[in-house]
XYZ file of C-alpha atoms in Angstrom:
328
model
C -2.861 -8.078 27.841
C -5.678 -5.562 28.011
C -7.297 -3.423 25.344
C -7.072 0.321 25.823
C -10.758 0.863 25.013
C -13.704 0.150 27.348
C -15.768 -2.892 26.347
C -19.318 -4.091 26.787
C -20.143 -7.680 27.758
C -20.195 -9.075 24.196
C -17.004 -7.296 23.219
C -15.245 -8.555 26.343
C -16.315 -12.137 25.613
C -15.071 -11.967 22.011
C -11.834 -10.303 23.073
C -11.116 -12.911 25.770
C -11.805 -15.778 23.369
C -9.456 -14.288 20.757
C -6.756 -13.617 23.327
C -6.918 -17.187 24.622
C -6.556 -18.537 21.069
C -3.671 -16.190 20.272
C -1.686 -17.189 23.352
C -2.350 -20.876 22.669
C -0.947 -20.565 19.134
C 1.837 -18.086 19.821
C 4.954 -18.785 17.744
C 7.968 -16.586 18.599
C 10.094 -18.078 15.823
C 7.500 -17.201 13.175
C 7.177 -13.736 14.682
C 10.921 -13.162 14.394
C 10.868 -14.454 10.816
C 8.011 -12.137 9.833
C 9.506 -9.095 11.545
C 12.025 -8.643 8.725
C 9.125 -7.812 6.384
C 7.906 -4.880 8.480
C 10.256 -1.909 8.525
C 7.731 0.042 10.620
C 7.911 -2.500 13.446
C 6.086 -5.756 14.091
C 4.364 -6.589 17.380
C 2.659 -9.930 16.874
C 1.970 -13.443 18.139
C 3.349 -15.172 15.042
C 0.213 -16.954 13.818
C 0.192 -18.758 10.490
C -2.272 -17.798 7.763
C -4.387 -20.885 8.449
C -4.522 -20.144 12.176
C -5.524 -16.543 11.482
C -8.371 -17.708 9.236
C -9.441 -20.248 11.852
C -9.673 -17.478 14.450
C -11.751 -15.359 12.081
C -14.152 -18.238 11.437
C -14.476 -18.906 15.173
C -15.616 -15.328 15.789
C -18.063 -15.422 12.883
C -19.512 -18.829 13.786
C -19.878 -18.255 17.531
C -20.963 -14.629 17.647
C -21.929 -13.578 14.101
C -21.279 -9.872 14.805
C -22.994 -7.276 12.633
C -20.991 -4.814 10.496
C -21.468 -2.062 13.085
C -20.426 -4.390 15.919
C -17.302 -5.286 13.952
C -16.610 -1.596 13.367
C -16.657 -1.026 17.133
C -14.613 -4.175 17.788
C -12.011 -2.835 15.382
C -11.299 0.131 17.670
C -10.667 -2.321 20.520
C -8.556 -4.695 18.446
C -6.364 -1.949 16.995
C -5.810 -0.449 20.458
C -3.791 -3.575 21.397
C -1.173 -2.724 18.721
C -0.932 -6.441 17.925
C -0.780 -7.302 14.225
C -3.143 -10.283 14.420
C -5.819 -8.269 16.215
C -5.700 -5.543 13.558
C -5.774 -8.101 10.757
C -8.722 -9.852 12.416
C -10.731 -6.614 12.381
C -10.089 -6.222 8.646
C -10.922 -9.868 7.930
C -14.191 -9.679 9.859
C -15.466 -6.543 8.134
C -14.347 -7.956 4.797
C -16.916 -10.730 5.181
C -19.648 -8.080 5.483
C -18.645 -5.837 2.591
C -22.044 -5.893 0.823
C -23.691 -4.809 4.109
C -21.350 -1.972 5.069
C -22.765 1.511 5.647
C -21.673 5.040 6.499
C -21.060 4.042 10.122
C -18.456 1.520 8.964
C -16.920 4.119 6.632
C -16.356 6.488 9.553
C -14.986 3.628 11.676
C -12.449 2.577 9.037
C -11.225 6.168 8.884
C -10.611 6.029 12.654
C -8.877 2.654 12.312
C -6.405 4.241 9.933
C -5.975 7.366 12.030
C -5.588 5.682 15.420
C -4.701 2.038 14.922
C -3.048 1.043 11.633
C 0.729 1.010 12.019
C 2.096 -0.682 8.903
C 1.687 -0.778 5.142
C 0.345 -4.355 5.140
C -2.909 -3.492 6.913
C -3.216 -0.117 5.182
C -2.924 -1.713 1.749
C -5.419 -4.470 2.554
C -7.911 -1.768 3.497
C -7.068 0.165 0.316
C -7.540 -2.895 -1.857
C -10.369 -4.771 -0.142
C -12.491 -2.329 1.859
C -12.389 1.344 0.877
C -13.194 0.745 -2.834
C -16.455 -0.882 -1.739
C -17.538 2.406 -0.161
C -17.298 3.934 -3.633
C -18.975 1.019 -5.385
C -21.955 0.929 -3.030
C -22.348 4.703 -2.996
C -21.560 4.919 0.722
C -18.898 7.545 0.028
C -17.918 9.650 -2.957
C -14.714 11.013 -4.402
C -15.426 14.271 -2.592
C -15.631 12.405 0.724
C -12.174 10.924 0.268
C -10.716 14.380 -0.385
C -10.735 14.988 3.366
C -8.509 11.919 3.814
C -5.697 13.636 1.902
C -5.000 15.973 4.831
C -5.397 13.379 7.596
C -2.831 13.211 10.386
C -1.887 9.570 9.754
C 0.320 8.773 6.788
C -1.576 5.507 6.342
C -4.846 7.395 5.859
C -3.230 9.604 3.214
C -1.690 6.571 1.498
C -5.114 4.901 1.460
C -6.617 8.084 0.005
C -4.328 7.651 -3.009
C -4.567 3.883 -3.505
C -8.361 3.799 -3.191
C -8.581 5.806 -6.413
C -7.358 2.785 -8.384
C -10.998 1.682 -8.352
C -12.067 4.839 -10.217
C -9.465 4.712 -12.984
C -12.002 3.501 -15.548
C -14.982 5.284 -13.984
C -13.870 8.891 -13.426
C -12.184 11.215 -15.911
C -8.370 11.380 -15.758
C -8.605 15.142 -15.264
C -10.710 14.669 -12.114
C -8.405 11.993 -10.718
C -5.286 14.064 -11.392
C -6.888 17.052 -9.718
C -7.632 14.828 -6.716
C -4.070 13.480 -6.413
C -2.322 16.837 -6.902
C -2.195 17.853 -3.188
C -0.377 14.586 -2.388
C 2.410 14.995 -4.954
C 4.802 16.460 -2.407
C 3.659 14.704 0.750
C 6.497 14.643 3.248
C 6.215 10.929 4.027
C 7.748 8.344 1.703
C 5.039 5.773 2.422
C 2.489 8.231 1.051
C 4.748 9.097 -1.880
C 4.912 5.407 -2.772
C 1.121 5.165 -2.878
C 0.840 8.308 -5.012
C 3.535 7.161 -7.443
C 1.994 3.704 -7.759
C -1.428 5.191 -8.500
C -0.027 7.525 -11.171
C 1.885 4.661 -12.783
C -1.287 2.592 -13.077
C -3.309 5.571 -14.305
C -0.626 6.220 -16.939
C -1.341 2.744 -18.335
C -4.867 3.911 -19.238
C -4.360 7.643 -19.854
C -0.716 8.081 -20.800
C -0.982 11.477 -22.495
C -2.889 13.107 -19.635
C -0.584 11.706 -16.949
C 2.588 12.659 -18.820
C 1.375 16.224 -19.334
C 0.388 16.403 -15.659
C 3.778 15.173 -14.449
C 5.713 17.525 -16.725
C 3.650 20.445 -15.463
C 4.194 19.590 -11.790
C 7.646 17.969 -11.921
C 9.275 20.757 -9.897
C 6.757 20.425 -7.073
C 6.497 16.628 -6.929
C 8.547 14.429 -4.628
C 11.401 12.534 -6.357
C 9.942 9.146 -5.390
C 6.594 10.055 -6.932
C 8.234 10.925 -10.260
C 10.431 7.847 -10.150
C 7.554 5.418 -9.540
C 5.078 7.146 -11.838
C 7.505 6.975 -14.773
C 8.786 3.416 -14.248
C 7.116 2.058 -17.394
C 7.847 5.093 -19.574
C 10.531 5.261 -22.227
C 13.901 6.839 -21.485
C 12.992 9.904 -23.539
C 9.811 10.429 -21.526
C 11.723 10.062 -18.273
C 14.278 12.635 -19.382
C 11.486 15.155 -19.835
C 10.664 14.743 -16.160
C 14.241 15.389 -15.059
C 16.799 13.417 -13.109
C 14.344 12.335 -10.412
C 12.464 10.170 -12.889
C 15.513 8.293 -14.152
C 16.020 4.763 -12.892
C 18.441 4.728 -9.961
C 20.414 1.648 -10.896
C 23.878 3.086 -10.325
C 24.736 2.687 -14.025
C 25.106 5.329 -16.670
C 22.696 5.541 -19.580
C 25.554 6.400 -21.956
C 25.382 4.060 -24.915
C 29.015 4.391 -25.982
C 31.869 3.189 -23.789
C 33.911 5.851 -22.046
C 37.345 6.586 -23.465
C 40.059 5.939 -20.917
C 43.782 5.846 -21.537
C 45.108 2.293 -21.590
C 46.803 1.300 -18.384
C 50.492 0.638 -18.416
C 51.203 -3.066 -18.595
C 52.954 -4.183 -15.413
C 52.836 -7.960 -15.816
C 54.638 -10.299 -18.112
C 52.765 -11.317 -21.268
C 51.485 -14.877 -21.341
C 53.730 -17.275 -23.150
C 52.250 -19.028 -26.140
C 51.656 -22.740 -25.818
C 54.326 -24.947 -27.311
C 51.839 -27.625 -28.390
C 53.049 -29.655 -31.304
C 50.947 -29.558 -34.490
C 50.613 -33.306 -34.438
C 48.843 -33.273 -31.071
C 45.981 -31.060 -32.195
C 42.565 -32.628 -32.546
C 40.842 -32.088 -35.859
C 38.085 -29.480 -35.683
C 34.722 -30.709 -36.894
C 33.208 -28.326 -39.367
C 29.546 -27.493 -38.839
C 27.049 -26.250 -41.327
C 23.292 -26.105 -41.691
C 23.425 -29.323 -43.698
C 25.108 -31.211 -40.866
C 22.917 -33.952 -39.501
C 21.500 -33.242 -36.037
C 23.025 -36.373 -34.545
C 26.487 -35.215 -35.671
C 26.291 -31.970 -33.789
C 27.197 -31.531 -30.170
C 24.238 -32.269 -27.956
C 23.777 -29.855 -25.082
C 21.615 -31.282 -22.328
C 20.829 -29.631 -19.034
C 22.294 -31.816 -16.332
C 19.859 -32.946 -13.741
C 20.313 -32.030 -10.096
C 19.418 -35.182 -8.154
C 19.561 -33.478 -4.741
C 17.312 -30.567 -5.677
C 13.541 -30.835 -5.618
C 12.032 -28.715 -8.350
C 9.037 -26.716 -7.097
C 5.874 -26.887 -9.144
C 3.862 -23.777 -9.872
C 0.709 -23.649 -7.717
C -2.585 -23.971 -9.481
C -4.690 -20.849 -9.795
C -8.195 -21.138 -8.437
C -10.970 -18.617 -8.184
C -10.664 -18.513 -4.410
C -6.991 -17.509 -4.293
C -7.047 -14.680 -6.804
C -6.960 -11.391 -4.824
C -10.037 -9.732 -6.324
C -11.290 -7.147 -3.861
C -14.757 -7.187 -5.384
C -15.376 -10.933 -5.072
C -17.533 -10.834 -1.962
C -17.339 -14.579 -1.400
C -13.555 -15.045 -1.550
C -11.848 -17.028 1.182
C -9.093 -14.691 2.371
C-alpha cells in the first residue's frame, strides 16, 4: 500500500511504522463483522479498539508530532482510504486539542472535504474536534457558515452538528438563522445532522424552534422535520404536517375501526363436559389474605444463561469532548 500524497522523511518513517503494525494485526473476520455497521462502505484492517489505541500511543511516544505535523499527516493518512488510518489522524490531533491553531482548522476542513468517507469519522470530528475551534476562539460561527455550502456531505453534516456546542452560548435566533440553508439539503446524511441539532435545540428553546419549523415546514426535508419533532407531542407534530409524524406503520386513531363481522365458517367449540364434582375449589383472595396464602410468583432462574453486569462508569470512559485528558 502507498499513500497518494508525497511525503517527507519523517512522514515516510511514521507511515511505514503504522503500515507495518496494521498488517501485523490485520483481522479479516473483525473487518467483515464491522462492515455491517458502515452503509457507506468499509475499507479497513479490522483492528480492535485496544490495538488502535496502542498504535496511537506508539506514534506519540516515538515521534511526538506537533499539531501542525499531525495536520499534514492527516492528509496522507486519509488518502489511503483505510478506516484505521483516518481514525488515527483524528486520535492524534485529539491529544493536542488545547494546542490547535488556525492551520489545524484549515486542515480539518480539507480532511472532511477530501478524506472522510463515513459518518463515524465525521461525527467524531463534530463531537471532539470542531467544537474546540469555537471554544479556543480559533474559528467563529461566521467561519463555519462557509462549511454549509461545501462539496462534501460530511463537511455540511459537521457544520450542523458542531453548533451543538453553541446551544447555551448563542441566541436561538442566531443558531436558527445559521441552520436555515441546510433545512432542505439533498443528502440524507446531512438531513440527519440538521434534524438532530434542531431536536436538541428544541430541548432548550422549544418555542423558538417550534415557530421556526412551522414557518419553514414546506421548505424543509421530511427527515429534518421527523427528527426535529421526535420529542414533541402529537399535537405539535400535527402542526408540522405528515412529514413530522412518527413513521411506525400504525394509525394514530384512538378508536378501533368499525368492520363488519366476518361470516363464521368453522364449527363452534363444544363446551367441556366436566362433572361438577371434579372441579377444584377456587380460593378466594382479598386484601386481608395473608401473604403466605397467596400464590407466589417467582422468576425462574436460567442456569445456562450468564447474566451480564452493567459496566462501571468512570471519568475516563465518559465521552466528554471537552475533557482534554480523556483516554479515547
